[in-house]
Amino acid sequence: MRTNLKIAWRNLWRNKRRTLITVASIFFGVLLSAYMTSMQEGSYEKMVDMVVKYYSGAMQVHHENYWESKSINDTFEESQDLNQLILANEEVDFVIPRLESFALASSEELTKGVMVVGTVPEPENRLTSLKNNVRQGSYLSDNDQGLLIGEGLADYLRLGINDTLVMISQGYHGISAAGKYPVRGIIKHASPELNKMIVYMELKNCQEFFSANNRLTSLVVNIKDNNELEKSLRKLRETLNSPYSIMSWQEMSPEMVQQIESDRAGGIIMKAVLYIVIGFGILGTIMMMIAERRREFGVMIAIGMQRYKLATILFYETLFIGMIGALSGLLISIPLLSFQAQNPIPLTGQAALVMEDYGFEPYMFFSTEPSVFWHQALTVFLITLVIALYPIFSANRMKLINALHA
Amino acid sequence: MGTHNHQTIQPHNHTAMTIIEIKELFKTYNDSEVEVHAVNGVDLNIEEGEFTAIVGPSGSGKTTLLNMLGGLDQPTSGNIRIDDTDLGKLKSSQLIDFRMKNIGFVFQSYNLIPVLTAKENVEFVMHLQGRPKKEREARTMQLLEAVGLKGREDSRPSKLSGGQQQRVAVARALASKPKFVLADEPTANLDSKSTENLLNIMEELNKQEKITFIFSTHDQRVVNKAHRVITLEDGKIISDNRKK
């Protein structure tokens, strides 16, 4: 085996330039493909983060009719028993009770539709890290009578800290809801869309505003490991009965899941084209390597080398080319993409506006998930394996006497 | 099948053991519209330790005969037995094994493995045979010394002259201690000094190691050295002369 490896390795460098060109094509293919995948996955991660980490959490428990009606009437009563039942699942980390609805919010001169989220400040911060996003004023405290509003909303309504915001809405079972609240803090929400319309209130304060005492629209369920989502969802579904229902973030945001899937499919097609080009590049090199060494192969078989051993050498050569290309590609792409992940590329001009219109931050984010890298290595390895079949067939089909006269 | 006069030429009486026995050997090519009888009914015995040259004009069937003798090509009909082994009955992989153990090859264009050094080229067949490292190294050094290439063992073929490469090829052919060596026009690409040198080496090895050599050649210098000269014409043996 050592001799076969040695021969294969030395054969690679018989035509250095050609080998290096082939290796370079794989290198750039892997780099490009890793870059593209990292950018795609980075943006998906950001999108999911925006939904999961900054708003919905991994799962939510609702009243079974709530998701259809989105009405404050389809709420459920806050209960310690329910909390305990959910927390009894070992995958569950913590829960956040929320009461959410919409209201008209007015400052001295302006009015705007807003989304009101009543929540418990500390667990809410644990999920969304809202405290870190406070730009002016302070974060909500327990029993706080003030509000935390998005920066965009504050700008629109021209509100500052301690200014008063007046809200009117429809409360529980049609009771009119109205109140005026001081602005305790202004936050920059990670979601540009929510940044323009969000109002956070302390839960009790919110329940009072909507006359929905002790009622919740949702119980946000956070799990310790997001990879365990399916498992814990299945378990909680078995645990929770009517009138409760539980939904995963994917079920609550199907458009986003679909958007990610279709975008991912587009990326796969692009990468497939890229890899097909690389594959034919490797195949071309291997075919040339075989064509110009037919006589040598003939001699090797003539003096006693079994065809399968010859095929093994050719297999190693193909594998070496693939491995050198893929490893060098990974070697450069890992630090490059790690750097990019720490320093996302800011978008400017029209592109930035479009992104913000869609509710995303105007940055190109990068992912450094291991799959971004090992998928490329695996793909090149599989392509190499497929291409390596050619020299194996070729060695087995070779007519010895023709090869000797080549 | 054409007529052939193999009956008229019989080997001399001798006591040496026959290692190659060829009977009614034909090789016909039908590639073009005309049938070509490259080997046209050859009967031939080769004895152990012979130093034989097969001569004849181009197209007389020398190389085809040698190829069939080496199991590199299949006869259209007829039979080749080497030490009681009928080559025609061996499967492709068995034939490769048989060649590895019993036949050494020296080609006109040397055909060394370019990525291996002289030493590694000589060792290569022993490697395939699975011989222990110590034995391989000792045999390689002995052979390289015998062909006058001591000190050049780490040179790759591209760094050796044609004569040196052919000497490595001879050492490679002998490395596995084969029953016989087939050399297809081994001196065709060599100058006269290298030719003489190579022939002397092969003659010496023939004497020392009792290895049978069979050459196909056009070269009169090879013919002069040979102990037996078989002349082919149109695929038939027209003469078979042994020297005293």
XYZ file of C-alpha atoms in Angstrom:
650
model
C 0.000 0.000 0.000
C 2.834 2.367 0.844
C 4.404 1.818 -2.563
C 1.055 2.415 -4.272
C 0.581 5.623 -2.306
C 4.124 6.695 -3.135
C 3.638 6.051 -6.841
C 0.283 7.855 -6.823
C 1.724 10.844 -4.986
C 4.731 11.126 -7.292
C 2.532 10.719 -10.355
C 0.573 13.767 -9.287
C 3.629 15.932 -9.604
C 4.791 14.649 -12.980
C 2.848 17.451 -14.534
C 2.929 19.998 -11.753
C 1.199 22.747 -13.639
C -1.741 20.607 -14.641
C -2.169 19.201 -11.133
C -1.958 22.673 -9.624
C -4.546 24.025 -12.057
C -6.912 21.184 -11.183
C -6.263 21.627 -7.474
C -6.841 25.375 -7.896
C -10.181 24.759 -9.585
C -11.271 22.636 -6.619
C -9.815 25.145 -4.172
C -11.759 28.039 -5.674
C -14.844 25.870 -6.011
C -14.765 24.960 -2.334
C -13.970 28.523 -1.294
C -16.718 29.997 -3.431
C -19.201 27.386 -2.429
C -18.352 27.713 1.282
C -18.583 31.508 0.974
C -21.943 31.289 -0.744
C -23.298 28.741 1.727
C -21.969 30.715 4.684
C -23.638 33.875 3.403
C -26.912 32.076 2.782
C -26.925 30.257 6.089
C -25.789 33.416 7.867
C -28.762 35.315 6.549
C -31.114 32.439 7.421
C -29.669 32.259 10.911
C -30.253 35.978 11.270
C -33.796 35.638 9.990
C -34.501 32.794 12.376
C -32.797 34.654 15.217
C -34.934 37.638 14.514
C -38.010 35.529 14.910
C -36.893 33.052 17.556
C -34.388 34.920 19.687
C -35.847 38.388 19.411
C -39.498 37.606 19.408
C -41.363 34.317 19.246
C -39.066 31.915 21.078
C -38.764 28.303 19.981
C -42.376 27.413 20.758
C -45.487 29.091 22.059
C -48.516 27.832 23.917
C -51.769 29.555 22.913
C -55.430 29.126 23.402
C -56.411 26.655 20.696
C -58.396 29.328 18.785
C -55.936 32.160 19.162
C -53.709 31.548 16.148
C -56.739 31.566 13.858
C -58.479 34.599 15.375
C -55.539 36.499 16.850
C -58.165 37.953 19.152
C -57.587 39.019 22.728
C -60.776 37.133 23.521
C -59.064 33.846 22.714
C -56.671 34.051 25.614
C -56.088 31.669 28.472
C -55.664 32.086 32.162
C -52.187 32.284 33.567
C -51.618 29.240 35.746
C -48.774 27.947 37.797
C -49.940 24.401 37.088
C -49.544 24.983 33.362
C -46.086 26.466 33.894
C -45.061 23.515 36.025
C -46.405 21.053 33.517
C -44.293 22.606 30.768
C -41.208 23.085 32.902
C -41.387 19.440 33.924
C -40.003 18.583 30.485
C -36.261 18.366 30.805
C -35.615 20.057 27.451
C -37.521 23.181 28.533
C -35.382 25.965 29.938
C -37.840 28.687 30.916
C -41.176 30.211 29.940
C -42.296 33.783 29.354
C -45.937 34.729 29.821
C -47.144 37.351 27.341
C -50.248 39.269 26.478
C -50.099 40.733 23.000
C -52.468 42.859 21.005
C -52.622 45.979 18.907
C -53.439 49.542 19.816
C -53.406 53.056 18.439
C -50.630 55.026 20.029
C -50.566 58.801 20.045
C -48.124 61.436 21.040
C -48.991 65.094 21.110
C -49.528 65.390 17.359
C -49.169 61.955 15.787
C -50.841 58.557 15.940
C -49.645 55.161 14.834
C -50.786 51.570 15.046
C -48.569 49.670 17.455
C -48.051 46.179 18.664
C -48.334 45.940 22.411
C -46.471 43.198 24.192
C -47.088 42.705 27.868
C -44.342 40.615 29.374
C -42.330 39.827 32.477
C -39.146 41.910 32.110
C -36.482 39.505 33.384
C -37.405 36.315 31.480
C -38.132 38.476 28.417
C -34.613 39.869 28.636
C -33.247 36.363 29.021
C -34.682 35.462 25.629
C -34.372 38.685 23.677
C -31.537 40.523 25.464
C -33.695 43.616 25.216
C -31.820 45.288 28.058
C -28.720 45.475 25.869
C -30.732 47.194 23.174
C -31.916 50.056 25.324
C -30.652 53.188 23.602
C -32.200 55.760 25.914
C -33.715 55.545 29.378
C -33.892 52.225 31.169
C -35.302 48.748 30.836
C -38.600 47.785 32.412
C -38.646 46.654 36.009
C -41.190 44.492 37.838
C -44.510 46.311 38.289
C -43.244 49.099 36.048
C -45.979 51.443 34.866
C -43.895 52.752 31.991
C -43.268 51.598 28.459
C -40.372 50.457 26.371
C -40.796 51.526 22.758
C -38.952 50.910 19.512
C -36.566 53.582 18.264
C -38.406 53.870 14.958
C -41.685 54.385 16.735
C -40.147 56.959 19.076
C -38.752 58.840 16.079
C -42.072 58.759 14.282
C -44.070 59.943 17.288
C -41.247 62.291 18.279
C -41.107 60.913 21.775
C -38.289 61.005 24.275
C -37.744 59.548 27.719
C -40.534 60.360 30.229
C -42.781 61.693 27.443
C -46.320 60.351 27.564
C -47.768 57.913 25.098
C -51.511 57.557 24.895
C -52.928 54.246 23.741
C -56.406 53.182 22.847
C -57.581 49.762 21.847
C -60.210 47.117 22.334
C -59.807 45.145 25.523
C -60.951 41.707 26.608
C -64.496 40.947 25.432
C -64.961 44.372 23.853
C -64.139 46.509 26.830
C -62.539 49.704 25.629
C -58.939 50.060 26.557
C -57.291 53.421 27.040
C -54.354 54.624 29.005
C -51.436 56.999 29.109
C -47.976 55.833 29.987
C -44.580 57.366 30.404
C -41.817 56.230 28.052
C -39.323 54.471 30.291
C -36.891 53.436 27.627
C -36.255 53.464 23.901
C -34.865 50.318 22.352
C -33.349 49.464 19.019
C -35.126 46.223 18.195
C -33.164 43.727 16.091
C -36.085 43.511 13.708
C -36.354 46.783 11.801
C -40.039 46.097 11.257
C -40.771 45.691 14.961
C -38.506 48.611 15.708
C -41.115 50.851 14.092
C -44.123 49.490 15.924
C -43.291 47.714 19.167
C -44.372 48.743 22.642
C -43.343 46.622 25.623
C -45.251 46.829 28.884
C -44.897 45.026 32.146
C -47.381 42.099 32.014
C -49.657 43.167 34.895
C -49.790 46.690 33.530
C -50.713 45.351 30.087
C -53.378 43.014 31.502
C -54.887 45.995 33.235
C -54.819 48.076 30.051
C -56.681 45.389 28.105
C -58.888 44.508 31.082
C -57.645 40.959 30.686
C -56.600 40.286 34.225
C -54.479 37.241 34.641
C -54.933 36.320 30.957
C -52.283 35.525 28.407
C -52.198 35.270 24.637
C -49.084 33.171 24.715
C -46.619 31.365 26.867
C -43.241 31.463 25.150
C -41.444 28.167 25.726
C -37.663 28.247 25.480
C -35.628 25.089 25.230
C -32.053 24.406 26.262
C -30.955 23.050 22.920
C -32.641 24.167 19.717
C -31.689 20.872 18.069
C -34.109 19.210 20.477
C -37.026 21.296 19.210
C -38.845 18.479 17.412
C -38.476 16.130 20.337
C -39.698 18.597 22.958
C -42.514 19.766 20.704
C -43.699 16.174 20.354
C -43.555 15.649 24.114
C -45.380 18.885 24.914
C -48.082 18.076 22.379
C -48.680 14.846 24.228
C -48.776 16.701 27.553
C -50.997 19.664 26.687
C -54.686 19.190 26.098
C -57.537 21.461 25.092
C -57.893 24.457 25.386
C -54.177 24.748 24.825
C -52.257 24.321 21.665
C -48.513 24.512 21.105
C -46.752 25.672 17.969
C -43.121 25.719 16.899
C -41.601 28.856 15.425
C -41.692 27.168 12.004
C -45.446 26.726 12.296
C -45.872 30.315 13.415
C -43.724 31.660 10.561
C -44.367 29.322 7.611
C -43.613 32.043 5.048
C -40.139 32.429 6.422
C -39.522 28.689 6.439
C -40.710 28.539 2.841
C -38.590 31.508 1.861
C -35.513 29.893 3.424
C -36.228 26.562 1.767
C -36.702 28.038 -1.697
C -33.646 30.232 -1.327
C -31.650 27.251 -0.119
C -32.812 25.233 -3.145
C -31.624 28.056 -5.422
C -28.261 27.944 -3.692
C -28.057 24.188 -4.130
C -28.642 24.561 -7.881
C -25.900 27.199 -8.089
C -23.504 24.994 -6.146
C -24.444 21.973 -8.230
C -23.511 23.889 -11.396
C -20.251 24.948 -9.773
C -19.430 21.417 -8.699
C -20.361 19.942 -12.068
C -17.846 22.321 -13.678
C -15.225 21.311 -11.090
C -16.100 17.647 -11.568
C -15.548 17.831 -15.309
C -12.289 19.667 -14.668
C -11.049 16.811 -12.485
C -12.341 14.226 -14.945
C -10.519 15.969 -17.800
C -7.276 15.874 -15.858
C -7.715 12.222 -14.914
C -8.551 11.281 -18.506
C -5.445 13.044 -19.750
C -3.340 11.419 -17.030
C -4.605 8.012 -18.098
C -4.340 8.633 -21.842
C -0.710 9.701 -21.694
C 0.272 6.825 -19.411
C -1.408 3.920 -21.187
C 1.883 2.326 -22.130
C 3.164 2.684 -18.579
C 0.034 0.966 -17.285
C 0.534 -1.743 -19.884
C 4.079 -2.291 -18.674
C 2.961 -2.441 -15.053
C 0.372 -5.092 -15.858
C 2.869 -6.920 -18.078
C 5.452 -7.234 -15.326
C 2.891 -8.524 -12.865
C 0.783 -5.786 -11.345
C -2.814 -6.869 -10.975
C -5.317 -4.519 -12.573
C -7.040 -3.795 -9.280
C -3.728 -2.589 -7.850
C -3.272 -0.296 -10.810
C -6.833 0.934 -10.328
C -5.969 1.566 -6.671
C -3.045 3.800 -7.651
C -5.276 5.746 -10.021
C -7.922 5.971 -7.337
C -5.361 7.405 -4.906
C -4.265 9.956 -7.485
C -7.845 11.137 -7.980
C -8.390 11.184 -4.255
C -5.202 13.171 -3.646
C -6.245 15.832 -6.127
C -9.665 16.105 -4.513
C -8.263 16.147 -1.008
C -5.578 18.726 -1.649
C -8.096 20.994 -3.373
C -10.766 20.552 -0.716
C -8.408 20.865 2.252
C -6.699 23.968 0.908
C -10.140 25.427 0.170
C -11.227 24.720 3.727
C -7.964 25.991 5.161
C -8.565 29.396 3.636
C -12.341 29.512 3.898
C -12.497 28.716 7.640
C -10.471 31.763 8.825
C -11.902 33.987 6.095
C -15.499 33.169 6.950
C -14.828 33.305 10.679
C -13.604 36.840 10.120
C -16.618 37.673 7.983
C -18.958 36.219 10.597
C -17.480 38.650 13.130
C -17.585 41.494 10.621
C -20.752 41.274 8.544
C -20.704 43.323 5.357
C -22.886 46.433 5.694
C -25.214 47.132 2.805
C -25.689 50.666 1.626
C -28.014 52.616 -0.635
C -30.964 50.936 -2.276
C -29.943 47.447 -1.165
C -30.006 48.544 2.475
C -33.451 50.129 2.053
C -34.837 47.000 0.420
C -33.511 44.859 3.260
C -35.030 47.163 5.851
C -38.345 47.159 3.991
C -38.361 43.388 4.298
C -37.739 43.735 7.994
C -34.098 42.688 7.978
C -30.969 44.384 9.146
C -29.045 45.833 6.188
C -26.038 43.535 6.541
C -24.724 40.449 4.826
C -24.294 37.961 7.633
C -22.101 34.867 7.525
C -22.497 31.547 9.257
C -19.644 29.462 10.614
C -21.769 26.392 11.290
C -19.519 23.322 10.798
C -21.921 22.080 8.107
C -20.981 25.081 5.934
C -17.492 23.603 5.690
C -17.890 19.861 5.931
C -20.644 19.825 3.325
C -18.133 21.207 0.805
C -15.495 18.678 1.802
C -18.021 15.871 1.590
C -19.288 17.054 -1.800
C -15.774 17.196 -3.256
C -15.034 13.797 -1.740
C -18.155 12.293 -3.317
C -17.420 13.909 -6.691
C -13.891 12.561 -6.472
C -15.216 9.091 -5.650
C -17.513 9.162 -8.660
C -14.726 10.387 -10.933
C -12.385 7.767 -9.492
C -14.649 5.138 -11.011
C -13.425 6.156 -14.454
C -9.775 5.118 -13.929
C -10.972 1.939 -12.187
C -13.083 0.972 -15.216
C -10.344 2.161 -17.513
C -7.712 -0.039 -15.827
C -10.005 -3.046 -15.950
C -11.024 -2.521 -19.573
C -7.546 -1.758 -20.850
C -6.338 -4.157 -23.569
C -2.860 -5.015 -22.520
C -1.335 -5.397 -25.953
C -2.864 -2.102 -27.161
C -1.650 -0.346 -24.054
C 1.893 -1.624 -24.622
C 1.828 -0.252 -28.140
C 0.281 3.081 -27.114
C -4.485 -21.328 -42.303
C -1.416 -21.097 -44.463
C 1.126 -23.800 -44.892
C 4.093 -23.932 -42.591
C 7.384 -25.732 -42.586
C 7.879 -26.172 -38.872
C 8.272 -29.911 -39.262
C 11.589 -29.462 -41.039
C 13.239 -27.694 -38.115
C 13.767 -29.719 -34.997
C 15.736 -28.786 -31.930
C 19.049 -30.484 -31.424
C 19.330 -33.391 -29.110
C 20.315 -32.226 -25.685
C 19.988 -32.961 -22.022
C 18.695 -29.565 -20.841
C 15.135 -29.272 -19.611
C 12.536 -27.773 -21.951
C 10.880 -24.829 -20.259
C 8.854 -23.458 -23.187
C 6.924 -25.662 -25.522
C 5.051 -24.050 -28.405
C 2.750 -26.126 -30.578
C 0.892 -25.166 -33.756
C 0.818 -21.512 -32.809
C -1.162 -19.140 -34.997
C -2.031 -15.499 -34.646
C -4.293 -14.034 -37.275
C -5.460 -10.421 -37.442
C -8.745 -9.646 -39.131
C -8.643 -5.927 -38.493
C -8.566 -4.957 -42.142
C -10.267 -6.610 -45.074
C -7.233 -8.835 -45.553
C -6.414 -11.583 -43.050
C -2.898 -11.222 -41.725
C -1.162 -14.294 -40.316
C 1.312 -12.665 -37.991
C 2.346 -16.043 -36.596
C 1.619 -18.842 -38.917
C 2.018 -22.246 -37.341
C 5.046 -22.141 -35.115
C 6.348 -25.170 -33.227
C 9.225 -24.429 -30.937
C 10.912 -25.655 -27.781
C 13.155 -23.483 -25.649
C 15.426 -25.063 -23.106
C 16.499 -23.779 -19.744
C 19.516 -21.477 -19.875
C 19.305 -20.715 -23.584
C 20.449 -17.375 -24.978
C 18.214 -17.225 -28.012
C 17.679 -14.566 -30.654
C 14.585 -14.480 -32.813
C 15.415 -12.609 -35.984
C 13.630 -11.727 -39.134
C 12.513 -8.742 -41.174
C 9.905 -6.261 -39.938
C 6.465 -7.835 -39.945
C 7.871 -11.354 -39.747
C 6.043 -11.961 -36.433
C 8.907 -11.706 -33.929
C 7.188 -9.324 -31.553
C 3.830 -11.097 -31.885
C 5.495 -14.398 -31.026
C 7.260 -12.842 -28.069
C 4.043 -11.213 -26.868
C 2.220 -14.546 -26.943
C 5.140 -16.218 -25.256
C 4.916 -13.658 -22.486
C 1.147 -14.062 -22.126
C 0.640 -10.462 -23.226
C -1.370 -11.486 -26.276
C -3.639 -14.427 -26.961
C -2.952 -16.789 -29.865
C -5.715 -17.411 -32.397
C -4.969 -21.102 -32.026
C -2.233 -23.317 -30.761
C -0.699 -23.935 -27.467
C 2.070 -22.510 -25.271
C 3.229 -24.478 -22.280
C 5.680 -23.085 -19.816
C 6.893 -25.643 -17.304
C 3.702 -27.665 -17.623
C 1.466 -24.604 -17.421
C -0.771 -24.078 -20.406
C -0.932 -20.283 -20.791
C -4.218 -20.517 -22.697
C -5.922 -21.991 -19.665
C -5.034 -19.192 -17.307
C -7.516 -16.433 -16.463
C -6.407 -12.831 -16.894
C -5.468 -12.363 -13.234
C -3.736 -15.773 -13.076
C -1.784 -14.829 -16.172
C -0.614 -11.623 -14.510
C 0.521 -13.618 -11.488
C 2.218 -16.128 -13.728
C 4.139 -13.394 -15.526
C 5.139 -11.848 -12.235
C 6.610 -15.112 -10.980
C 8.034 -16.605 -14.157
C 8.764 -14.037 -16.853
C 11.017 -11.005 -17.006
C 10.450 -8.392 -19.684
C 12.867 -6.018 -21.348
C 11.211 -3.607 -23.750
C 12.631 -1.691 -26.682
C 11.817 1.680 -25.076
C 13.000 0.590 -21.624
C 9.572 1.387 -20.143
C 10.733 2.019 -16.627
C 8.251 3.571 -14.228
C 9.281 7.207 -14.480
C 8.329 8.212 -10.937
C 10.437 5.496 -9.342
C 14.197 5.552 -8.902
C 16.430 2.891 -10.474
C 16.415 1.000 -7.200
C 12.649 1.260 -6.780
C 12.099 0.126 -10.362
C 14.172 -2.984 -9.761
C 12.426 -3.621 -6.450
C 8.972 -3.119 -7.924
C 8.251 -6.699 -9.066
C 9.650 -8.111 -5.817
C 7.267 -5.756 -4.061
C 4.414 -7.210 -6.048
C 5.641 -10.659 -5.065
C 5.533 -9.640 -1.426
C 9.195 -10.386 -0.769
C 10.642 -9.121 2.535
C 12.373 -5.750 2.487
C 15.795 -7.118 3.365
C 15.707 -9.641 0.551
C 14.454 -7.030 -1.904
C 17.187 -4.604 -1.037
C 19.939 -7.178 -1.188
C 18.780 -8.510 -4.558
C 18.341 -5.003 -5.964
C 21.835 -3.936 -4.963
C 23.289 -7.160 -6.313
C 21.571 -6.676 -9.668
C 22.372 -2.980 -9.965
C 25.972 -3.811 -9.269
C 25.860 -6.579 -11.857
C 24.557 -4.162 -14.513
C 27.137 -1.571 -13.536
C 24.794 0.946 -11.964
C 26.041 0.942 -8.410
C 25.923 4.538 -7.237
C 23.030 5.426 -9.570
C 20.384 3.567 -7.593
C 18.625 6.736 -6.472
C 18.449 8.276 -9.930
C 15.119 8.494 -11.671
C 14.953 7.182 -15.266
C 14.917 10.729 -16.667
C 18.385 11.242 -15.159
C 19.811 8.114 -16.787
C 21.070 7.588 -20.334
C 19.276 5.169 -22.666
C 21.888 2.488 -22.035
C 21.631 2.945 -18.290
C 17.852 2.792 -18.424
C 17.981 -0.433 -20.396
C 20.398 -1.882 -17.853
C 17.935 -0.981 -15.101
C 15.249 -2.690 -17.199
C 17.397 -5.817 -17.377
C 17.939 -5.709 -13.620
C 14.182 -5.289 -13.155
C 13.483 -8.229 -15.454
C 15.825 -10.410 -13.418
C 14.773 -9.209 -9.995
C 12.007 -11.758 -9.556
C 14.330 -14.626 -10.551
C 12.158 -15.484 -13.536
C 12.338 -18.717 -15.521
C 13.114 -16.691 -18.635
C 13.498 -13.143 -19.878
C 11.810 -11.859 -23.007
C 13.597 -8.923 -24.587
C 11.877 -7.210 -27.482
C 14.553 -5.433 -29.526
C 16.416 -4.412 -26.369
C 19.242 -2.700 -28.213
C 17.180 -0.878 -30.836
C 17.574 2.491 -29.134
C 21.144 2.069 -27.910
C 24.480 3.152 -29.313
C 27.071 0.493 -30.062
C 28.986 0.901 -26.801
C 25.822 0.622 -24.715
C 24.693 -2.329 -26.821
C 27.923 -4.195 -26.257
C 27.870 -3.384 -22.592
C 24.265 -4.560 -22.221
C 24.859 -7.760 -24.155
C 27.878 -8.614 -22.039
C 25.843 -8.052 -18.891
C 23.009 -10.236 -20.127
C 25.390 -12.964 -21.265
C 27.082 -12.883 -17.887
C 23.768 -13.100 -16.036
C 22.710 -15.915 -18.330
C 25.824 -17.815 -17.348
C 25.740 -16.942 -13.651
C 22.037 -17.185 -12.894
C 21.182 -19.761 -15.571
C 18.364 -17.516 -16.738
C 16.973 -18.163 -20.198
C 17.014 -15.119 -22.480
C 14.895 -14.810 -25.607
C 15.438 -11.742 -27.771
C 13.644 -10.478 -30.792
C 16.127 -8.382 -32.714
C 17.315 -6.888 -35.934
C 20.691 -6.182 -34.453
C 23.575 -8.264 -35.837
C 25.540 -7.696 -32.626
C 22.815 -9.434 -30.656
C 22.694 -12.226 -33.219
C 26.440 -12.662 -32.897
C 26.151 -13.074 -29.137
C 23.182 -15.457 -29.252
C 23.745 -19.173 -28.762
C 20.716 -20.012 -30.819
C 19.246 -17.997 -33.676
C 15.699 -18.587 -34.851
C 14.724 -16.861 -38.083
C 11.121 -15.964 -38.776
C 9.608 -14.938 -42.059
C 5.911 -14.333 -42.715
C 5.107 -15.757 -39.316
C 6.968 -19.041 -39.903
C 10.262 -20.351 -38.645
C 12.548 -20.712 -41.613
C 15.712 -21.563 -39.731
C 16.799 -22.520 -36.231
C 20.546 -22.612 -35.698
C 22.502 -23.373 -32.586
C 26.076 -22.335 -32.140
C 28.607 -24.642 -30.650
